[in-house]
Structures are given as structure tokens and as C-alpha cells.
Short mmCIF file of C-alpha atoms and ligand atoms in Angstrom, two decimals:
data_model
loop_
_atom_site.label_atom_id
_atom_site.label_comp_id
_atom_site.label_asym_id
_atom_site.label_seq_id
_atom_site.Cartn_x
_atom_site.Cartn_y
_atom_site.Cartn_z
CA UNK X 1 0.00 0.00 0.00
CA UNK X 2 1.36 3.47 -1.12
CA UNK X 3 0.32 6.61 0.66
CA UNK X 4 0.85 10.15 0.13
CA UNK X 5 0.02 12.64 2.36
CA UNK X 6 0.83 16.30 1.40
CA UNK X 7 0.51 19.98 2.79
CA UNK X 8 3.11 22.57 3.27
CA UNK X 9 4.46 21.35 7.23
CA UNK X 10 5.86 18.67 5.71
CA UNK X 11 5.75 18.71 1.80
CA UNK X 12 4.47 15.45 -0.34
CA UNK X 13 5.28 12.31 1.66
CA UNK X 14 4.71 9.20 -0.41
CA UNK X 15 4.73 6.28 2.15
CA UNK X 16 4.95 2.31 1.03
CA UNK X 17 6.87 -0.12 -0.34
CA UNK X 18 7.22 0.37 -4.39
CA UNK X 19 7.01 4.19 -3.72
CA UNK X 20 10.86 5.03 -5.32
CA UNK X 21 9.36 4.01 -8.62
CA UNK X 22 7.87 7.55 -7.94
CA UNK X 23 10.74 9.29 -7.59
CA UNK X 24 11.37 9.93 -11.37
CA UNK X 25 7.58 11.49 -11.65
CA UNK X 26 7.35 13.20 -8.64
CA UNK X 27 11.26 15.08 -9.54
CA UNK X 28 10.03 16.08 -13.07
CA UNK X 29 6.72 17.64 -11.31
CA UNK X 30 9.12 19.50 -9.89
CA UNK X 31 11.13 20.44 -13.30
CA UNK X 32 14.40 21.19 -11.66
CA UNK X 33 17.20 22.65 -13.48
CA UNK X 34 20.04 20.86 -12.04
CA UNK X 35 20.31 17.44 -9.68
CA UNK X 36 22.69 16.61 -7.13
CA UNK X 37 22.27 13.25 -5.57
CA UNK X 38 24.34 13.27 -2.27
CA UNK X 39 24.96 10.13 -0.82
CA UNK X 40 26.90 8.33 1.64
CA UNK X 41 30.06 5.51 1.04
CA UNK X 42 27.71 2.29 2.18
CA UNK X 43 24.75 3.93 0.70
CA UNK X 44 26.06 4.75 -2.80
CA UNK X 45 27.47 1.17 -2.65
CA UNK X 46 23.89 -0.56 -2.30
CA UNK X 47 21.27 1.70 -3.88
CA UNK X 48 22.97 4.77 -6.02
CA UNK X 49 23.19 2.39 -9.00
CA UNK X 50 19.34 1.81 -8.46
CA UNK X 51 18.09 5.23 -8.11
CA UNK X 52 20.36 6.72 -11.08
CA UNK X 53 18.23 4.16 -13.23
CA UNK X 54 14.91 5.16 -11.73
CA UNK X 55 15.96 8.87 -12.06
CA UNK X 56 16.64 8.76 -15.90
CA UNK X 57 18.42 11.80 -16.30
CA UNK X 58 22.19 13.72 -15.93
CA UNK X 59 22.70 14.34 -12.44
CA UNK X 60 25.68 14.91 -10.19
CA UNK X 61 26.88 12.67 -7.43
CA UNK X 62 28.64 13.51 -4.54
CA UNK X 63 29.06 11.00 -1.86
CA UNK X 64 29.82 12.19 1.42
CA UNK X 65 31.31 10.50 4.73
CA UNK X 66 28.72 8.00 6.93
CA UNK X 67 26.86 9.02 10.32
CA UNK X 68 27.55 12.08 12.52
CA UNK X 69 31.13 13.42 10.64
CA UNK X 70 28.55 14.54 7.73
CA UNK X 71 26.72 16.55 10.15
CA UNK X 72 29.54 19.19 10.03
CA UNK X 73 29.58 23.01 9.02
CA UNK X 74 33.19 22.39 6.96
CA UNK X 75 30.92 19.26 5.03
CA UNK X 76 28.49 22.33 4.45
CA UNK X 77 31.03 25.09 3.17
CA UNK X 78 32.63 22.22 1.19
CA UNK X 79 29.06 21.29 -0.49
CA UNK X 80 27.86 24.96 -1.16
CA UNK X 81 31.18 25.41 -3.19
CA UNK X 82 30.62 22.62 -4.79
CA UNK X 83 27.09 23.78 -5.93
CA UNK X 84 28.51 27.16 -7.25
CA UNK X 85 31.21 26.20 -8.99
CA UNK X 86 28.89 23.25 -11.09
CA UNK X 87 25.99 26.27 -11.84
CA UNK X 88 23.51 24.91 -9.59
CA UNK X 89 20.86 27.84 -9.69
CA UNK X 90 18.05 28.42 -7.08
CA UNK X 91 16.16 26.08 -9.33
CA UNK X 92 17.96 23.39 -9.09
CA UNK X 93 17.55 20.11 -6.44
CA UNK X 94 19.48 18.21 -4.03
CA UNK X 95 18.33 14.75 -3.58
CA UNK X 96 19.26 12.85 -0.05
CA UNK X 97 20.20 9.08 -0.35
CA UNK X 98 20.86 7.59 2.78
CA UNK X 99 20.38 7.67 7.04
CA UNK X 100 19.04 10.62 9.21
CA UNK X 101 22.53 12.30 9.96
CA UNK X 102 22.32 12.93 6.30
CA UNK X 103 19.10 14.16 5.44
CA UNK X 104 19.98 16.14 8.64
CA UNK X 105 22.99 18.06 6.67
CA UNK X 106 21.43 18.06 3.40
CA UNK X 107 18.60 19.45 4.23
CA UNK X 108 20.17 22.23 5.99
CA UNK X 109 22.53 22.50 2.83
CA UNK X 110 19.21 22.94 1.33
CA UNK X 111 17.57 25.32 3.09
CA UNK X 112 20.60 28.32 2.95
CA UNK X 113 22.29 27.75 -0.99
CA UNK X 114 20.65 30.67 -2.41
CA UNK X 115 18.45 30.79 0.28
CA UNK X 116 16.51 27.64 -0.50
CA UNK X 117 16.61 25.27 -3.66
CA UNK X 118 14.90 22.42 -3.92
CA UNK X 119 15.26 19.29 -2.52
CA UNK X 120 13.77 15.78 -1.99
CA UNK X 121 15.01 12.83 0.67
CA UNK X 122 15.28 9.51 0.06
CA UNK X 123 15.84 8.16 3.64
CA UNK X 124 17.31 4.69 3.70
CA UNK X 125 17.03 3.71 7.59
CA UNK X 126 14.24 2.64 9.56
CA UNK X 127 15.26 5.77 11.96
CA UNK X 128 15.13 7.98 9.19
CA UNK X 129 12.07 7.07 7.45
CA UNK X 130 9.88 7.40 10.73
CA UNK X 131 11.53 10.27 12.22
CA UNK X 132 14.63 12.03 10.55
CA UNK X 133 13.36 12.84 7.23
CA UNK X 134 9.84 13.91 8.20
CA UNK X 135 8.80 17.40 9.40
CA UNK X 136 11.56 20.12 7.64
CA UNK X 137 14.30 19.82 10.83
CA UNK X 138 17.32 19.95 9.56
CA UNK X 139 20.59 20.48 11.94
CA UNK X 140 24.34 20.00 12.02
CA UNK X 141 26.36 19.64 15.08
CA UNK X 142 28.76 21.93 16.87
CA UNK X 143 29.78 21.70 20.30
CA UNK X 144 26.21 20.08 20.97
CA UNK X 145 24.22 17.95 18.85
CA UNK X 146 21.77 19.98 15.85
CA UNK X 147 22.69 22.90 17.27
CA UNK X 148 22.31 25.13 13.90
CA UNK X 149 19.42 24.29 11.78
CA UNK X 150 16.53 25.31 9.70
CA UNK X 151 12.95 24.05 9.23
CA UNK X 152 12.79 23.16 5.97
CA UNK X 153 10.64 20.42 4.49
CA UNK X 154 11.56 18.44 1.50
CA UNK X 155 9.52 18.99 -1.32
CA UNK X 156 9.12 15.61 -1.93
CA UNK X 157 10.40 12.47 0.62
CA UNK X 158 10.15 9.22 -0.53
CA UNK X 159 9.82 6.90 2.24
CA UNK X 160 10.19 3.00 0.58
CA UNK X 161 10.69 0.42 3.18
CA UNK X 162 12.33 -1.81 0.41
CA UNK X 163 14.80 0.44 1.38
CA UNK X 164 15.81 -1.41 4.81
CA UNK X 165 16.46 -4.99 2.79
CA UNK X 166 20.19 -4.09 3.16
CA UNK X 167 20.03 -2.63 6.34
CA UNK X 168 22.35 -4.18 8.74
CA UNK X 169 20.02 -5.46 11.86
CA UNK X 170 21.83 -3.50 14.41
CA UNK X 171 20.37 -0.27 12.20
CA UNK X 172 17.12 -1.55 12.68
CA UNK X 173 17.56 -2.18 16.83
CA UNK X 174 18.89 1.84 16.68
CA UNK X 175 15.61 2.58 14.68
CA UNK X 176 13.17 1.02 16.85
CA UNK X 177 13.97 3.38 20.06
CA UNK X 178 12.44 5.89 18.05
CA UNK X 179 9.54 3.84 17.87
CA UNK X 180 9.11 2.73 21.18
CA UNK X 181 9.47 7.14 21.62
CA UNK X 182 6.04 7.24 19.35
CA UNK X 183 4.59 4.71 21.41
CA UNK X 184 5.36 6.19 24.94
CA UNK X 185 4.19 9.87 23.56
CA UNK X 186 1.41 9.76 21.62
CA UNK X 187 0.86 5.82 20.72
CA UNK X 188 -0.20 3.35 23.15
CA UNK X 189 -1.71 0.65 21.05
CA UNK X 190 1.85 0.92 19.04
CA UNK X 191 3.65 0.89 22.32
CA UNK X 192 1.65 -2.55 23.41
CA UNK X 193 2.02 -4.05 19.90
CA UNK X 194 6.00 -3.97 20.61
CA UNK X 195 6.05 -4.89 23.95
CA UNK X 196 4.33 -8.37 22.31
CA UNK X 197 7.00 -8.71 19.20
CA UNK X 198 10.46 -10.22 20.12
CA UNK X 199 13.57 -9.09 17.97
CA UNK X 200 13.33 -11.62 15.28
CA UNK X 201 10.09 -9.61 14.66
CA UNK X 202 12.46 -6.86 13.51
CA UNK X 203 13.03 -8.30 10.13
CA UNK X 204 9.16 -9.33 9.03
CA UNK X 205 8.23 -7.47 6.50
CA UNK X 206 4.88 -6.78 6.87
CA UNK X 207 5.72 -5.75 10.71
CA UNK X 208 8.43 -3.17 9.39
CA UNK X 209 5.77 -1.73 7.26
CA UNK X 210 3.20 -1.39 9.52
CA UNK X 211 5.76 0.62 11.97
CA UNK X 212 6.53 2.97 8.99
CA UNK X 213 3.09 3.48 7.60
CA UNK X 214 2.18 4.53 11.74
CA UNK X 215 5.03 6.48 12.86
CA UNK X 216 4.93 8.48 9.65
CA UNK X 217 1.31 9.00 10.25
CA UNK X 218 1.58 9.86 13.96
CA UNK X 219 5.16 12.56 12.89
CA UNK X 220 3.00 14.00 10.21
CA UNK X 221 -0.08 14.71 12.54
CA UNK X 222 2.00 16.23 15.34
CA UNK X 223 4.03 18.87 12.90
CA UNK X 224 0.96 19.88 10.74
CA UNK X 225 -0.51 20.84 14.11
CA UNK X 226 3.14 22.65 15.31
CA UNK X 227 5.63 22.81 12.55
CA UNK X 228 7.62 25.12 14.05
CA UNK X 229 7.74 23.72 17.81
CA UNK X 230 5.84 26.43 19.14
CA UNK X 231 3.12 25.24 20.91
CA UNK X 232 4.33 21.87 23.26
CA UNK X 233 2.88 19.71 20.64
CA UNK X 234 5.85 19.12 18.43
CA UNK X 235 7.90 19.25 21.92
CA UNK X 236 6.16 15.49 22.39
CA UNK X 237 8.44 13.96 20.38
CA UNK X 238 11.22 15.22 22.00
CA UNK X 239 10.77 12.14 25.04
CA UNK X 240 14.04 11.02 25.76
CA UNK X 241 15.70 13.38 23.34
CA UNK X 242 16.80 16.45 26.17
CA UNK X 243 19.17 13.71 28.04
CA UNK X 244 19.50 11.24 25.13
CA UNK X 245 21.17 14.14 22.65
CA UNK X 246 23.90 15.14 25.68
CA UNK X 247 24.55 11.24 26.00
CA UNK X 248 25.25 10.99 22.57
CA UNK X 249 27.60 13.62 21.96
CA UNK X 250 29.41 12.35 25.19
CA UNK X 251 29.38 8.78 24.51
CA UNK X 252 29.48 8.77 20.77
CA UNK X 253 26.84 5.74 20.78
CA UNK X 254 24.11 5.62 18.00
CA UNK X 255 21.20 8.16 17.92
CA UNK X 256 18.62 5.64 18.76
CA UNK X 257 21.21 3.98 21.38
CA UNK X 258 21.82 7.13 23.25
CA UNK X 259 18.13 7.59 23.18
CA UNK X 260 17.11 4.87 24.78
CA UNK X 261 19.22 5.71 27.42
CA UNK X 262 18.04 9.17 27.39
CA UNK X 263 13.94 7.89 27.72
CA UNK X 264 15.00 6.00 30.59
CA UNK X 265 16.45 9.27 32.44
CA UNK X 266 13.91 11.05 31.32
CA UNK X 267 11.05 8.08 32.73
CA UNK X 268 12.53 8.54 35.92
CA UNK X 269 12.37 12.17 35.87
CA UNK X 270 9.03 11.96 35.37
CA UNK X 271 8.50 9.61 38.23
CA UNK X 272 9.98 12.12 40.59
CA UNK X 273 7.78 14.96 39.10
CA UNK X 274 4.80 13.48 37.19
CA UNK X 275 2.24 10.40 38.38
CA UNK X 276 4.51 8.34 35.78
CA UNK X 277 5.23 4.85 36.75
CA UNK X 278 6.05 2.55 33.68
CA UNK X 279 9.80 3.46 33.59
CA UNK X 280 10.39 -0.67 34.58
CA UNK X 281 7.81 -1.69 31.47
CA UNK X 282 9.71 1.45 29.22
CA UNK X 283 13.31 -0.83 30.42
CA UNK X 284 11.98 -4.20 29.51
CA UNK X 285 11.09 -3.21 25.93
CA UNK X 286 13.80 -1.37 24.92
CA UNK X 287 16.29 -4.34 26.48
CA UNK X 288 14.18 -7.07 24.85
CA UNK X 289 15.02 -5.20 21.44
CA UNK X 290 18.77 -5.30 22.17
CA UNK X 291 18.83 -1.58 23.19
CA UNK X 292 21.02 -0.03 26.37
CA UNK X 293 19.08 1.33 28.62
CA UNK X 294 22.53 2.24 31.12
CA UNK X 295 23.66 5.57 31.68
CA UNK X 296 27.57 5.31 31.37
CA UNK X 297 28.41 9.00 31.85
CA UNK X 298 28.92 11.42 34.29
CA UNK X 299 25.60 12.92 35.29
CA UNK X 300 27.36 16.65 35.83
CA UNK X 301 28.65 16.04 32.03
CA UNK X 302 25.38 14.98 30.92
CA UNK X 303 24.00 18.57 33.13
CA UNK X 304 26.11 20.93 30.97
CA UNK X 305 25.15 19.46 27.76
CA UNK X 306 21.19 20.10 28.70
CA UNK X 307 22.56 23.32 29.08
CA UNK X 308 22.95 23.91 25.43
CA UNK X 309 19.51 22.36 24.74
CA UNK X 310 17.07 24.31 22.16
CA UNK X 311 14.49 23.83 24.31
CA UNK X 312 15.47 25.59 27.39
CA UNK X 313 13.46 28.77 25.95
CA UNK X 314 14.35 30.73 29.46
CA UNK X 315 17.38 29.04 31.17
CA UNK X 316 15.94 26.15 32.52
CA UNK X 317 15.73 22.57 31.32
CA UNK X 318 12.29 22.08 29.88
CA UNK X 319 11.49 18.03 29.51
CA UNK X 320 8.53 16.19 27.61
CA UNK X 321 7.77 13.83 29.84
CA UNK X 322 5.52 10.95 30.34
CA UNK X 323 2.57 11.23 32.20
CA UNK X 324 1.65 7.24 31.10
CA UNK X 325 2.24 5.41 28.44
CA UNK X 326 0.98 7.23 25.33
CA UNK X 327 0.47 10.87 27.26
CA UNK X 328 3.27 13.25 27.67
CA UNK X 329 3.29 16.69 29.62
CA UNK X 330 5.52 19.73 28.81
CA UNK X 331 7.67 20.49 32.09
CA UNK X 332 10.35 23.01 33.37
CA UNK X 333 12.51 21.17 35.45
CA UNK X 334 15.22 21.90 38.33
CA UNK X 335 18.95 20.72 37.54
CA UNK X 336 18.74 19.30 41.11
CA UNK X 337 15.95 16.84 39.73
CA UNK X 338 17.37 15.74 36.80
CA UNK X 339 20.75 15.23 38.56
CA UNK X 340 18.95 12.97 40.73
CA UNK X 341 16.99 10.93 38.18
CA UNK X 342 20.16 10.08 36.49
CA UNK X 343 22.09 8.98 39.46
CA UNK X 344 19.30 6.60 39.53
CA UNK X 345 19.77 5.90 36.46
CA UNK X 346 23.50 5.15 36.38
N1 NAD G 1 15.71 16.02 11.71
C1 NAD G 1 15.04 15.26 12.55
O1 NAD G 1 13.85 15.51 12.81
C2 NAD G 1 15.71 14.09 13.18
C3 NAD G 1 14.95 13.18 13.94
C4 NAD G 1 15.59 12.06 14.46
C5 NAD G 1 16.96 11.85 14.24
N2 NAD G 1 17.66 12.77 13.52
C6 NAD G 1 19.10 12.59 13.25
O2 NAD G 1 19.28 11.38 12.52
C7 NAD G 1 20.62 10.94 12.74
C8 NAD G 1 20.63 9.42 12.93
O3 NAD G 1 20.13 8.82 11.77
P1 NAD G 1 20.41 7.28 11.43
O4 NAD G 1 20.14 6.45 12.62
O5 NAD G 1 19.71 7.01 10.17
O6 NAD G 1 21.98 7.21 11.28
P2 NAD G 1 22.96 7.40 10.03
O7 NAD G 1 22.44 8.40 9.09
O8 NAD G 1 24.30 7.64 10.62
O9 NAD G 1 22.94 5.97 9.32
C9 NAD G 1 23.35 4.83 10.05
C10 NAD G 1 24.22 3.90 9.21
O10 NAD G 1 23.41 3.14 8.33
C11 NAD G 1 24.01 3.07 7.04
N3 NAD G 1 22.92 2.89 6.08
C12 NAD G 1 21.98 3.80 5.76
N4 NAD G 1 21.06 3.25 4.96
C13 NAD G 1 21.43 1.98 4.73
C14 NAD G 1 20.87 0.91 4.00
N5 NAD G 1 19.70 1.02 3.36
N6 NAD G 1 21.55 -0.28 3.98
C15 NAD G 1 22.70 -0.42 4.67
N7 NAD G 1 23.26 0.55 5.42
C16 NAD G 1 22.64 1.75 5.45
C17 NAD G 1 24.71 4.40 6.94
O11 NAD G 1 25.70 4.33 5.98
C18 NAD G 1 25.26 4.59 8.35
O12 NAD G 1 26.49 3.92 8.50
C19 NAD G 1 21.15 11.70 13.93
O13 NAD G 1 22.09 12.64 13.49
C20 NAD G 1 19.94 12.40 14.48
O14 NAD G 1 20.24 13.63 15.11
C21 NAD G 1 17.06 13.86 12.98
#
């Protein structure tokens, strides 16, 4: 089943597997002058061949470094050139093959050559198709984690879970904390459904396509309500992300690793400060699926990271935190607290 959902939040989203057969159609809709397909070293290895077929027409490749080291403002400076020197006009697209860190940089790339060409993702992990590529964030790191960013949604995203055939199982595990993150915020029928799976369940087809086809669903409902993270409702989906991001630039684990660290701190925040008691269920899943749920740093580390956090409008830390499972509440919380829930947590 292919979907497509479309409005200007979040651009056209065509959902499903078969839906990069698309791609060609949906790009000439857009008649761009130029195309730059930006890629990453495994990516280009497994798919690039596949999507310059589909695509049927001249375009440029450039194929960048894998994970985080893309999400760098020297990768930007490097890529703008780049786009200059080849004649890419404001009219022209960049097209995103590969894992959130990249859409991440791309998009951003995106958003500020000539103040905005256009541009369509192809997101090629489970992570990315539920979460990364969905809903115009963009970010690169520096010092903290997407700490310089634009919204800026994709024209078109192309979200194929055909895509995850070559993904490496460990990928997938990474992926599903952000799951279990929809489930806990706004999903509790999703969050039950994977406390029943085990991990072999991870590569069924038919269950990876359900998760997509919901997650997608549930991201696109949340920004068309608060694109722009305005109103607490897009702040939902940050469960787990306020600690989880600070873990992850300390520990240099995976995104969805470091997260499922960081939505255990942030479960027993809420214990201490909400009527939240699931953080043992929350623990159980996310170890049955082969995720850590351990903090392994130094809680006044973790502290100054938060810090730097985008959504500490006045100063102080502000969480999204549980409330039960499928029900989170917008809170402002003291250092003291937090520095307590994660010496628990440690
Ligand atoms: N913008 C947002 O709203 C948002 C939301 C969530 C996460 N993110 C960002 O996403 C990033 C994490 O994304 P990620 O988990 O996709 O990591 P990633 O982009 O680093 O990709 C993980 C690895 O999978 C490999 N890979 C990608 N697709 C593959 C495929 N089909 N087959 C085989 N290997 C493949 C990549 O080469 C890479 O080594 C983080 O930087 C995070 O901040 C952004």
C-alpha cells in the first residue's frame, strides 16, 4: 500500500513499499534545473546504482562520509562550493540518499544555498524514514548535537521500506527506540504491539511496514498541528531526546542507542515529578530489542550538555515527559531533579 500525504508542514510524503518508482515522476513535477544526488560511502554502494536508473536523467553525485562526521559546518562550506562552482541555480535540487545524519545536513545544505533550492530525501534507515526525514528539521552539530538548523521540508520524501532490505540489523535495533518514543508519547496501542514482538520480529516485512506506515502518520499529525515547535505539541516527540542528545555527543553511541538511554532518564524524571510509573515496562522493551538502557556518563557532564539544549526557551531545562504510556506533559525542570533521576539511572 502506497500513501501520500501532502501539505506545506511537511511537503508530499509518499509512504509504502514500491514508492521510489515515484521518484522519477514526482522530480520532473518538480522540473528542476540541475540534480545533485548526495549520498553516503555504504549507501552509494547498495542503492545509487538503483536510483540513477529510476531517475533517468544527468545528475551529479557527490558522496559524502557515513553518520555524525557529515553533520559538520566544513561538510556544508565544502558542499555549497561545490554547488557554485557546477551552476547549480536556485532552481535546481538536491536529492538525499541515505540515514538521518544525512538528510539532517542536506537538508540544511538545502535550506541556505541561495536561500533555498529544492530538494527531496530519500531516507534509507528505519530511523530515518519514521523520524529524521519527516517534518523540515534539519541540523548539524557543533559543540552540541543539531545545534544550527533550519525548518525546511523536502519537497518531496520518498519513504520505501524496500529500502531497509540491506540494512544491517543492528540499524534496525537503533531505529526502533524511536519507535518505542512514538509509542510512549502519543501511541499506546503501538507501544503494546512492541512490547508483544520479540527481535526476530524486527526483520518481518509486513511488521516493518506497519511501523513505517504509523510512525509516519503519527510525525506528520504532530508537525501539521506545530511545525515550528511552538506550541508543546511538536515538543512530544522530544521524550528522551533532552538527556538522550547530551549522552550521545558524550558517549558517541548511536542516535537511537543514546536515546534509549536518554527515555529512561527522562522516565525517571518523570517519576519524581509526574504520576509516571512505567519506567520498569519502558526498560523491559527497549532491552528485549537489544537496546542499552545504562547511563555510562557522568551525570554533571550529561547537566552541561542540557545546558545547550534548544528547548530551554528561558534558562531552565524544559522536559517532555511521560505522564503514562501514550500521554506526555511539557515540564520546566530543576537541575537538582534531573541530577537525581540520572544517578538513579547510572
Ligand atoms: N531532523 C530530525 O527531525 C531528526 C529526527 C531524528 C533523528 N535525527 C538525526 O538522525 C541521525 C541518525 O540517523 P540514522 O540512525 O539514520 O543514522 P545514520 O544516518 O548515521 O545511518 C546509520 C548507518 O546506516 C548506514 N545505512 C543507511 N542506509 C542503509 C541501507 N539502506 N543499507 C545499509 N546501510 C545503510 C549508513 O551508511 C550509516 O552507516 C542523527 O544525526 C539524528 O540527530 C534527525
Amino acid at each position: 500500500m502506497v500513501k501520500v500525504y501532502s501539505s506545506p508542514e511537511v511537503g508530499k510524503v509518499i509512504v509504502g513499499r514500491g514508492s521510489l518508482y515515484r521518484l522519477k515522476d514526482e522530480l520532473d513535477l518538480l522540473r528542476p534545473f540541475k540534480v545533485m544526488i548526495v549520498t553516503t560511502e555504504n549507501v552509494a554502494k547498495l542503492w545509487l546504482d538503483r536510483v540513477l536508473t529510476l531517475l533517468d536523467r544527468v545528475a551529479d553525485v557527490t558522496v559524502l562520509e557515513d553518520g555524525e562526521l557529515a553533520k559538520d559546518l566544513k561538510v556544508v562550506e565544502r558542499l555549497l562550493v561545490e554547488l557554485l562552482r557546477k551552476g547549480f541555480t536556485r532552481k535546481s535540487l538536491l536529492l538525499a540518499l541515505g540515514g538521518g545524519a544525512l538528510c539532517d545536513v542536506i537538508g540544511f545544505t538545502a535550506s541556505i544555498y541561495m536561500r533555498g533550492v529544492l530538494l527531496s530525501l530519500v531516507p534509507t534507515t528505519l530511523l530515518a524514514q519514521i523520524d529524521a526525514a519527516i517534518g523540515g528539521k534539519t541540523g548539524i552539530n557543533l559543540e552540541g548535537k543539531n545545534v544550527v538548523g533550519t525548518f525546511y521540508p523536502a519537497h518531496v520524501t520518498i519513504v520505501d521500506p524496500e529500502l531497509l532490505n540491506t540494512l544491517p540489523k543492528e540499524e534496525l535495533v537503533n531505529g526502533m527506540a524511536e519507535v518505542v518514543k512514538y509509542g510512549i508519547a502519543l501511541d499506546q496501542q503501538l507501544f503494546e504491539l512492541i512490547e508483544l514482538i520479540d527481535k526476530s520480529s524486527l526483520t518481518d516485512v509486513s511488521f516493518l511496514d506497519k511501523v513505517v506506515h504509523e510512525c509516519v502518520e503519527d510525525k506528520i499529525r504532530i508537525v501539521i498541528k506545530d511545525p515550528r515547535e511552538e506550541t508543546g505539541e511538536r515538543m512530544k516527540l522530544n521524550f528522551g531526546h533532552t538527556i538522550g542528545h547530551a549522552i550521545e555527543r558524550l558517549s558517541g553511541l548511536e542516535h537511537g542507542r543514546a536515546i534509549s538511554i536518554g527515555m529512561v532518564c527522562e522516565c525517571r524524571v518523570a517519576e519524581l515529578v509526574t504520576e509516571f510509573k512505567d519506567t520498569d515496562r519502558v526498560k523491559a522493551v527497549l532491552e528485549k530489542l537489544g537496546l542499552p538502557t545504562q547511563l555510562n556518563a557522568d551525570p554533571k557532564a550529561v547537566l552541561k550538555l542540557i545546558r545547550m539544549d534548544k528547548k530551554s526557551w528561558y534558562g531552565k531545562p524544559i522536559l517532555a515527559l511521560p505522564t503514562k504510556i501514550g500521554s506526555i506533559a511539557i515540564k520546566e525542570v530543576e537541575e537538582e531533579t534531573i541530577l537525581r533521576a540520572l544517578g538513579e539511572a547510572s
